Coordinates of C-alpha atoms in Angstrom, one line a residue:
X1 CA 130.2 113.1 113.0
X2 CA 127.2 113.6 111.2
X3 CA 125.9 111.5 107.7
X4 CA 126.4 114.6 106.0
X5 CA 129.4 116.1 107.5
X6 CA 131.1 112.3 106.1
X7 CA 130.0 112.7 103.2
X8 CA 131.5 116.0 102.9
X9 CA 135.3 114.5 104.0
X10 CA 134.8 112.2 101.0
X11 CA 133.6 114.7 98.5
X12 CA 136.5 116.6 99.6
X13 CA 139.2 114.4 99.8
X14 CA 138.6 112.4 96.6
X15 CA 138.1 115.8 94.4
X16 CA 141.6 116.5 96.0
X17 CA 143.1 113.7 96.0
X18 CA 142.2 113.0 92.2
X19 CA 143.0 116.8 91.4
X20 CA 146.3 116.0 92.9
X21 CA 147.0 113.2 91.1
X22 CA 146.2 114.4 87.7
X23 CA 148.3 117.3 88.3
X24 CA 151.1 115.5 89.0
X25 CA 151.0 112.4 87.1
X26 CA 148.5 113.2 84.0
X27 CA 146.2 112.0 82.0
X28 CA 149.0 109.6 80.4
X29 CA 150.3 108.2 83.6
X30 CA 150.4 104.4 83.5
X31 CA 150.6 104.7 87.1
X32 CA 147.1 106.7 87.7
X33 CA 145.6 104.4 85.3
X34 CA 146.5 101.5 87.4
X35 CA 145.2 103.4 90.8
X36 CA 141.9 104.2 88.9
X37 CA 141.2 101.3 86.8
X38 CA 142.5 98.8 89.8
X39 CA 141.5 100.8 92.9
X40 CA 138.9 103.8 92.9
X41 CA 136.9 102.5 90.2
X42 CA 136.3 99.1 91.7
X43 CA 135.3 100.6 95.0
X44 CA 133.0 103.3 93.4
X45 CA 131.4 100.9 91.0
X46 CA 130.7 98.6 94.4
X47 CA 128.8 101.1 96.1
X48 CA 126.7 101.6 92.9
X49 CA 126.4 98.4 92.4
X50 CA 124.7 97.4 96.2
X51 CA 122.2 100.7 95.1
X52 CA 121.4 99.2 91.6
X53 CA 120.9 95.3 93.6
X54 CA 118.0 97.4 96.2
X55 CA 116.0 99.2 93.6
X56 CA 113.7 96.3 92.3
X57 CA 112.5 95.6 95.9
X58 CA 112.2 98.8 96.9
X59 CA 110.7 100.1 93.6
X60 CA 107.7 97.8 94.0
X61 CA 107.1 97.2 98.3
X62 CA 106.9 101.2 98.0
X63 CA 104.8 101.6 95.3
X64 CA 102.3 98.7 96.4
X65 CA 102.3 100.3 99.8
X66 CA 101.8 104.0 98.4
X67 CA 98.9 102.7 96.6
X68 CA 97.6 100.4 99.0
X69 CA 97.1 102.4 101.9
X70 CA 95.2 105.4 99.9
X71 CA 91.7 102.9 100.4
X72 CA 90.7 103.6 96.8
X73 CA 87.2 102.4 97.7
X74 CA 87.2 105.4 99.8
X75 CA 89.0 108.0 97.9
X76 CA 86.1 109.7 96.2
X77 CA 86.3 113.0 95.2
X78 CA 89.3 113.9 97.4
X79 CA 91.0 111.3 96.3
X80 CA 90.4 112.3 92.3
X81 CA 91.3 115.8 92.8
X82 CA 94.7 114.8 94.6
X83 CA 95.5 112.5 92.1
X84 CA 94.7 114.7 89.2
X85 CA 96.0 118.1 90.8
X86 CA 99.5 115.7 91.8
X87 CA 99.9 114.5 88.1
X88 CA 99.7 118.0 86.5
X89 CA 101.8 119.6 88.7
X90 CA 104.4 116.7 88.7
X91 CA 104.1 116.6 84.7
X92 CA 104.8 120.4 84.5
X93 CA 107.6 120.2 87.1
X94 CA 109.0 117.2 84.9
X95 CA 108.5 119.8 81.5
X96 CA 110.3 122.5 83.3
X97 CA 113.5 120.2 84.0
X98 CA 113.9 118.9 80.4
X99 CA 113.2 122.3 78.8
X100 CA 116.0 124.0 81.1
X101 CA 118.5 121.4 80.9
X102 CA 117.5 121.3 76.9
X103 CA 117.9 124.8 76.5
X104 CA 121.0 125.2 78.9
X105 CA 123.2 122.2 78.5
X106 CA 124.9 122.5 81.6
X107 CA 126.9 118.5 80.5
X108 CA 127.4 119.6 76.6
X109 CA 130.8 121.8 77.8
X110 CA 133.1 118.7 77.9
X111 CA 135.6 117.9 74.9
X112 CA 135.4 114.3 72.9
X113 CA 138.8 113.6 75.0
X114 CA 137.6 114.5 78.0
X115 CA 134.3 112.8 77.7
X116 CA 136.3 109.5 76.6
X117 CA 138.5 110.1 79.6
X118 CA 135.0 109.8 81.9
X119 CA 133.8 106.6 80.5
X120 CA 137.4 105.1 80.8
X121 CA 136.7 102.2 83.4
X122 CA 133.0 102.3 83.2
X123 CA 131.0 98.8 83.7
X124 CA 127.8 100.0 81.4
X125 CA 129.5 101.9 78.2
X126 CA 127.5 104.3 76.5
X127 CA 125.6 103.9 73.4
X128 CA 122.2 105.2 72.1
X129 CA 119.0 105.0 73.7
X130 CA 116.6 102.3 73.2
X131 CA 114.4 104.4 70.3
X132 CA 110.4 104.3 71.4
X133 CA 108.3 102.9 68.6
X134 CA 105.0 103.7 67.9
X135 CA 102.7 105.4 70.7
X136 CA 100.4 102.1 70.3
X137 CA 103.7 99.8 70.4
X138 CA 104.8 101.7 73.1
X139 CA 101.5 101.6 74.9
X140 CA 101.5 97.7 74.9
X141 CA 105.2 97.4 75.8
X142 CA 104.2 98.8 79.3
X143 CA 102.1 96.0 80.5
X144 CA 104.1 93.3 81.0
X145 CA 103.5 89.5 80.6
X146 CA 105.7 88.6 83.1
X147 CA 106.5 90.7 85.9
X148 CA 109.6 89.1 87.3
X149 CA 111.0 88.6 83.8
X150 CA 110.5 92.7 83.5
X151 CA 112.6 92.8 86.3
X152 CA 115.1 90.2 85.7
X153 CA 115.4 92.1 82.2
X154 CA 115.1 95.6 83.3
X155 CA 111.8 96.6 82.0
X156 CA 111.1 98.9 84.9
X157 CA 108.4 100.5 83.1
X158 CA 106.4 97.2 83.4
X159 CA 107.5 96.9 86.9
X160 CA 106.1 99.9 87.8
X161 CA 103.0 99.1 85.8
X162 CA 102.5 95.7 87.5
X163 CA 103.5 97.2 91.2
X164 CA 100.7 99.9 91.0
X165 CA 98.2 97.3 89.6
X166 CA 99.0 94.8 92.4
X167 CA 98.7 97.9 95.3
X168 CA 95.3 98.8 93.7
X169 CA 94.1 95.0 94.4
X170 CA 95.9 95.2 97.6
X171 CA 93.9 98.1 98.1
X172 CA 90.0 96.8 97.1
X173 CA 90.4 93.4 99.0
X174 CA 89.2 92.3 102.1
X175 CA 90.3 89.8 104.1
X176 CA 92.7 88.9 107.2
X177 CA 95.2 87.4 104.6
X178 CA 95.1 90.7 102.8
X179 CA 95.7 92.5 105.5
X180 CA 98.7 89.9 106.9
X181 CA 100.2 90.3 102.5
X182 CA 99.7 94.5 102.9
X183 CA 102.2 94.0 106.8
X184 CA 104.6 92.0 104.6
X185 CA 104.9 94.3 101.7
X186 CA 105.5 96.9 104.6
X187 CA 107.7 94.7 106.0
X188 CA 109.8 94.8 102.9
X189 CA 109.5 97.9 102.3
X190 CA 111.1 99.1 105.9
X191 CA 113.9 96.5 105.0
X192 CA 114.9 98.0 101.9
X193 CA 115.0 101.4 103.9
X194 CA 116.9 100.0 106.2
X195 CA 119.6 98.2 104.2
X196 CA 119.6 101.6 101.9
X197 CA 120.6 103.0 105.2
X198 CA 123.3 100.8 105.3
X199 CA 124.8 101.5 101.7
X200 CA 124.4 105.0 101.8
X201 CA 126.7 104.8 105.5
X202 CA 129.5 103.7 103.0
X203 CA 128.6 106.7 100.7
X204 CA 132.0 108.5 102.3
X205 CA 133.9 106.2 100.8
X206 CA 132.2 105.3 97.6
X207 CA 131.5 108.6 96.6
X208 CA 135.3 109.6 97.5
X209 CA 136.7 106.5 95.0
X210 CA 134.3 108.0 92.3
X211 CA 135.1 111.6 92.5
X212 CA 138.9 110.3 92.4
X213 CA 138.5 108.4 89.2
X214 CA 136.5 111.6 87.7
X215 CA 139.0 114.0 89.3
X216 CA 141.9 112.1 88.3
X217 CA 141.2 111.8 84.7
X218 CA 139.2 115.3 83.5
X219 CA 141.2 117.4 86.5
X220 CA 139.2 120.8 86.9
X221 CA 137.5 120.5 83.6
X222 CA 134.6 118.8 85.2
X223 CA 133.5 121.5 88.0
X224 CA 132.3 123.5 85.2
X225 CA 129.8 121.3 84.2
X226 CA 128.8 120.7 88.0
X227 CA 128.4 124.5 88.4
X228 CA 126.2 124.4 85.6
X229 CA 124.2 121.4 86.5
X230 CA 123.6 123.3 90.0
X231 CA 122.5 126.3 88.7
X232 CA 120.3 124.3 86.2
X233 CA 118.9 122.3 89.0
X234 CA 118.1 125.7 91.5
X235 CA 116.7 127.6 88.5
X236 CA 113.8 125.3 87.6
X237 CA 113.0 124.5 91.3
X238 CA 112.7 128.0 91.7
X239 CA 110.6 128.7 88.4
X240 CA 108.2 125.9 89.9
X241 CA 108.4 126.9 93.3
X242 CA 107.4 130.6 93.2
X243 CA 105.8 131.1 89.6
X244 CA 103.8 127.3 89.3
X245 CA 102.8 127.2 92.7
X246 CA 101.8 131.2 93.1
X247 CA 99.6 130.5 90.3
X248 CA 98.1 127.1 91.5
X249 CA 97.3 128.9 94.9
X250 CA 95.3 132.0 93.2
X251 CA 93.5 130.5 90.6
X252 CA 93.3 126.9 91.7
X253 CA 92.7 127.8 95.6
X254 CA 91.4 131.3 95.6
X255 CA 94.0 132.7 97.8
X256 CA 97.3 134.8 98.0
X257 CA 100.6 133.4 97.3
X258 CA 102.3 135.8 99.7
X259 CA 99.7 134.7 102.3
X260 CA 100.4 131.3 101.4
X261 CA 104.0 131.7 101.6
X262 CA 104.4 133.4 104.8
X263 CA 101.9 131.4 106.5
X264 CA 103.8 128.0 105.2
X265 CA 107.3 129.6 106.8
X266 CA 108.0 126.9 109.5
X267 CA 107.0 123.9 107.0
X268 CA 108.9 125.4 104.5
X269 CA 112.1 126.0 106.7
X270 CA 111.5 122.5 108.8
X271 CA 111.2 120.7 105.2
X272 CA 114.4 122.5 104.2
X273 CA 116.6 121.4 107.2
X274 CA 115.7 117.6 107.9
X275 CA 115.6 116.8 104.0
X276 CA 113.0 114.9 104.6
X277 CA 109.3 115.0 103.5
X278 CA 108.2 112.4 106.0
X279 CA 110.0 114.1 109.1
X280 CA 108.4 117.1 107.8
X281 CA 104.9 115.5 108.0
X282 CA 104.1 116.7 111.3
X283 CA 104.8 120.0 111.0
X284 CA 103.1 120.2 107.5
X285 CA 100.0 119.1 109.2
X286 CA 100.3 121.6 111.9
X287 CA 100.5 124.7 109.3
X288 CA 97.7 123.8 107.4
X289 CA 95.3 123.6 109.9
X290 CA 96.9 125.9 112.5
X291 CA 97.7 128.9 109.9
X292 CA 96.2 127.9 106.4
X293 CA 93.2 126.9 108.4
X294 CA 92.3 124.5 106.3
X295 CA 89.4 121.6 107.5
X296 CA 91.2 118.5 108.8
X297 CA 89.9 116.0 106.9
X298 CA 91.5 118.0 103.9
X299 CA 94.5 118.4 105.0
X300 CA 95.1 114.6 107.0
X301 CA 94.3 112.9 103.7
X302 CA 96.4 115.3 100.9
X303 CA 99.2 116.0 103.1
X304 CA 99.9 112.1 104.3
X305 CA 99.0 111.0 100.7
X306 CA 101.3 113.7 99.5
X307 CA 104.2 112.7 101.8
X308 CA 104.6 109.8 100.1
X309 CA 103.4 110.5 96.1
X310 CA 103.6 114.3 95.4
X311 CA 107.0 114.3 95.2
X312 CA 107.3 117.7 92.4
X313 CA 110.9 118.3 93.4
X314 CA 111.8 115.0 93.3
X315 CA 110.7 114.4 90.1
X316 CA 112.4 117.6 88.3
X317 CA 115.4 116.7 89.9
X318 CA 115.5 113.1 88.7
X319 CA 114.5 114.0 85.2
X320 CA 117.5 116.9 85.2
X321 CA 120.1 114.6 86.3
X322 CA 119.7 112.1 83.8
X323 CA 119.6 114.4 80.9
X324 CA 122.7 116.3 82.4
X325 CA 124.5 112.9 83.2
X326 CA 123.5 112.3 79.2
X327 CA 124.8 115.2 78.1
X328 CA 128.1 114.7 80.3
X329 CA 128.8 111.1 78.6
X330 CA 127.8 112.3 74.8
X331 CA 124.3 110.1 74.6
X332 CA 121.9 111.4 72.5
X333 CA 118.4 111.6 73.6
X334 CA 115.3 112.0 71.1
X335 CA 111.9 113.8 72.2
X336 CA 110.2 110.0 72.1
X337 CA 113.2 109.0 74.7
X338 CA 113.4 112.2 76.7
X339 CA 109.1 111.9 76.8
X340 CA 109.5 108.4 78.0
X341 CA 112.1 109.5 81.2
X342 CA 109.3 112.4 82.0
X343 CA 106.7 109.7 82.1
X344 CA 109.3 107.5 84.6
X345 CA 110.1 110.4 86.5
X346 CA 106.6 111.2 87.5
X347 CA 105.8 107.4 88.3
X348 CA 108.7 107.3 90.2
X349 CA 107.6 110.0 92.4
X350 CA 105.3 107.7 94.0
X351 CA 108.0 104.9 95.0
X352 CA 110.5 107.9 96.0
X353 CA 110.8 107.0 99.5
X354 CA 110.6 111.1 101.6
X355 CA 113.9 110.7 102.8
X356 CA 117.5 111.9 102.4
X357 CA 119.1 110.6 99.3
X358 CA 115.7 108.7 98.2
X359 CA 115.8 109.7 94.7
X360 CA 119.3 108.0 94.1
X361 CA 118.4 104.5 93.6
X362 CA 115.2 105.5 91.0
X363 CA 118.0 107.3 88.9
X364 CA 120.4 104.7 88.9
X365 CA 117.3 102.7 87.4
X366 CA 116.5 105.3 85.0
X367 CA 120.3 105.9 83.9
X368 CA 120.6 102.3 83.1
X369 CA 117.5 101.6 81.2
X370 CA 119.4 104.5 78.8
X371 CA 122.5 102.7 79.0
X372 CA 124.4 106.2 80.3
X373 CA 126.9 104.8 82.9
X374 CA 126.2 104.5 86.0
X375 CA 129.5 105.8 87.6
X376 CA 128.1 109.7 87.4
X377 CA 126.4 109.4 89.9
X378 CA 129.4 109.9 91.7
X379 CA 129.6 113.7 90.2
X380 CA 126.3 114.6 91.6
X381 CA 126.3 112.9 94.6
X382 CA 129.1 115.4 95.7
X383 CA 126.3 118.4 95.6
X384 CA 122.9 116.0 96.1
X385 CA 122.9 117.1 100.2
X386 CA 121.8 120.6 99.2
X387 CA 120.1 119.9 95.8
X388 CA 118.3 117.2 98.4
X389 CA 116.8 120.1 100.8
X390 CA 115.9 122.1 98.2
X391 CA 114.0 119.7 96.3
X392 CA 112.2 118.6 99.5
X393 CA 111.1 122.2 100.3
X394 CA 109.5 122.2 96.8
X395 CA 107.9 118.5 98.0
X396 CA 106.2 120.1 100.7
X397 CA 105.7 123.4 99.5
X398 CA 103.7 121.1 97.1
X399 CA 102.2 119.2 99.3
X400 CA 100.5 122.0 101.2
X401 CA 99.6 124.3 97.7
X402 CA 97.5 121.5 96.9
X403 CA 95.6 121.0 100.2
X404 CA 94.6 124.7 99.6
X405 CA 93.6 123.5 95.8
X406 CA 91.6 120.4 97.5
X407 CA 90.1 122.3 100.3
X408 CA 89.0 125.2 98.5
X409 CA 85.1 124.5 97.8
X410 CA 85.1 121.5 101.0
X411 CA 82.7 121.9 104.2
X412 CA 84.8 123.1 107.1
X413 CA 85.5 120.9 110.1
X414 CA 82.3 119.7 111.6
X415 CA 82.1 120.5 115.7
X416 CA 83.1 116.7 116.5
X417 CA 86.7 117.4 114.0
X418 CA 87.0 120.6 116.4
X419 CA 87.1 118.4 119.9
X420 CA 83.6 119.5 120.8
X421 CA 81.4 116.4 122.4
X422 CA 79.5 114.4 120.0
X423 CA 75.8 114.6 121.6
X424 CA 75.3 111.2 120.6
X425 CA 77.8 109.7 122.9
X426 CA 76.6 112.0 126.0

């Protein structure tokens, strides 16, 4: 059976089973209280918990590596348009999320019992945001004195901070050793991958215990919300999808968005059915050169870079989630807190790994720094599979919109690009 195809048994029998239960025992059931309290919670709080214990490691081996193997001595203007063009479009991706989920409230539908009902058992209890100070406070607070005690403490801000200062010295220095520290950090970086592998194999299980605990104690009053949280999710993909990017590709690249569409079909469907923007890679690079015809050297160094850091869906879907998750558990969320989770969100989308499920440890970061409880996460993981391959198609869609901003204005392939014979090796 298929990753996917487990995870649906445990979706569907933990929402059953804890639907059942509530049903027949209720809310007030000393016996359901014990099964959830004793039983579900414990194992759904364990799976979290192995997550929560990877995302230090794997927030800074990807970062360091993501920066590190851009050669910043080499980027020039490529590189600065990329960069520039990938933290607009991620910032207005980020915007669109919070102003949907503001202005819908797909969480803000659950009564004050029911809400108390979802944070009964809960290892990290609600409670109001840290408040951001002044911008200049803030500012300073993001540079940290000590990396590993911003860790330890979880400042992840200031590990982020530190992480993509250490890949851009990675990055400018030479040297064997270098070289032997940038294989390590790779090293650790395929580890983390590999033992995230591992924990989300147990996702059946945990995500079953989770959606019984939920299930059990709100019964059907929580499928609303997810509903909503759905919708929420598709609408703003789609807004960025097919209104930000049709715009970005006539006035940024010069060219039609129903061109650009149609001749992006097979990325677009490939990036939709692997959930995956580095399985995608391949075939990414194939359509822009083979049918956007774009010059190679263009399209190699935006589409590889953008693989790893140009993660637009990503980013939106992160920044939703946590203010949905928010609403769901009744924390309150000022414009200097919600600015500060946009600002995370697009950093983040640089250490988002492009596979399956690689946003899930970043917001089980981000939902902790708020103090919302970590345990929803086991609402949304039910629905993440298809929220995942959409988000991923807006990734690469992404990707390849700004390879037509980048190119637009660059020197086509030179004859030697094209496999003709350099005359200076004849």
């Amino acid at each position: 059976m298929k990753a996917h195809h487990k995870m649906l048994v445990g979706i569907a029998t933990g929402a059953v089973a804890g639907l059942i239960a509530n049903a027949v025992a209720g809310n007030d059931s000393p016996a359901l209280a014990f099964a959830v309290d004793n039983v579900a919670s414990p194992v759904g709080q364990i799976f979290i918990r192995l997550l929560l214990m990877l995302v230090v490691p794997l927030i800074f081996s990807a970062l360091v590596v993501g920066v590190a193997d851009l050669d910043l001595k080499q980027l020039g203007r490529l590189g600065v348009r990329t960069l520039g063009y990938t933290v607009i479009l991620s910032s207005i991706s980020v915007l669109i999320g919070l102003v949907m989920v503001n202005t819908l409230e797909p969480g803000a539908g659950l009564s004050d019992e029911a809400r108390a009902l979802a944070q009964g058992g809960s290892t990290i209890q609600p409670a109001a945001a840290p408040q951001a100070n002044s911008f200049g406070s803030v500012l300073v607070s993001m540079v940290p004195t000590n990396p590993m005690k911003a860790a330890a403490d979880g400042d992840f801000i200031g590990l982020i901070v530190f992480s993509l200062i250490f890949g851009m010295g990675v990055a400018v220095s030479p040297g064997e050793p270098v070289q032997r520290l940038r294989e390590s950090i790779q090293g650790l970086y395929d580890v983390m991958m590999k033992l995230i592998e591992g924990v989300l194999r147990l996702a059946p299980i945990g995500v079953a215990a989770l959606l019984f605990s939920m299930t059990a104690r709100l019964g059907f009053s929580i499928f609303g919300q997810l509903a909503a949280y759905m919708g929420t999710v598709l609408l703003a993909l789609g807004l960025h999808m097919f209104v930000v990017y049709s715009l970005s590709v006539r006035f940024l690249g010069g060219r039609s968005p129903i061109e650009f569409f149609r001749s992006s079909r097979l990325a677009i469907v490939t990036a939709f059915s692997t959930s995956s923007s580095s399985a995608t890679l391949p075939t990414a690079l194939k359509v822009a050169e083979e049918n956007l015809k774009l010059p190679r050297n263009v399209s190699r160094f935006v589409l590889t870079a953008g693989s790893a850091m140009n993660q637009n869906g990503t980013a939106l879907f992160e920044g939703v989630t946590v203010l949905f998750l928010a609403q769901v558990y009744g924390v309150e969320l000022s414009l200097p807190d919600q600015a500060l989770i946009m600002f995370i969100c697009i950093l983040a989308g640089i250490g988002t790994a492009g596979v399956p499920a690689g946003s899930i440890p970043v917001i089980a970061m981000i939902l902790g720094m708020f103090k919302i409880p970590v345990e929803g996460l086991g609402l949304i993981l039910g629905v993440d599979r298809f929220l995942d391959m959409c988000r991923t198609t807006l990734n690469v869609t992404g990707d390849l919109a700004a390879a037509v901003y980048v190119a637009r204005g660059e020197p086509a392939d030179s004859p030697a690009e094209e496999g003709a014979v350099d005359p200076s090796t004849s």
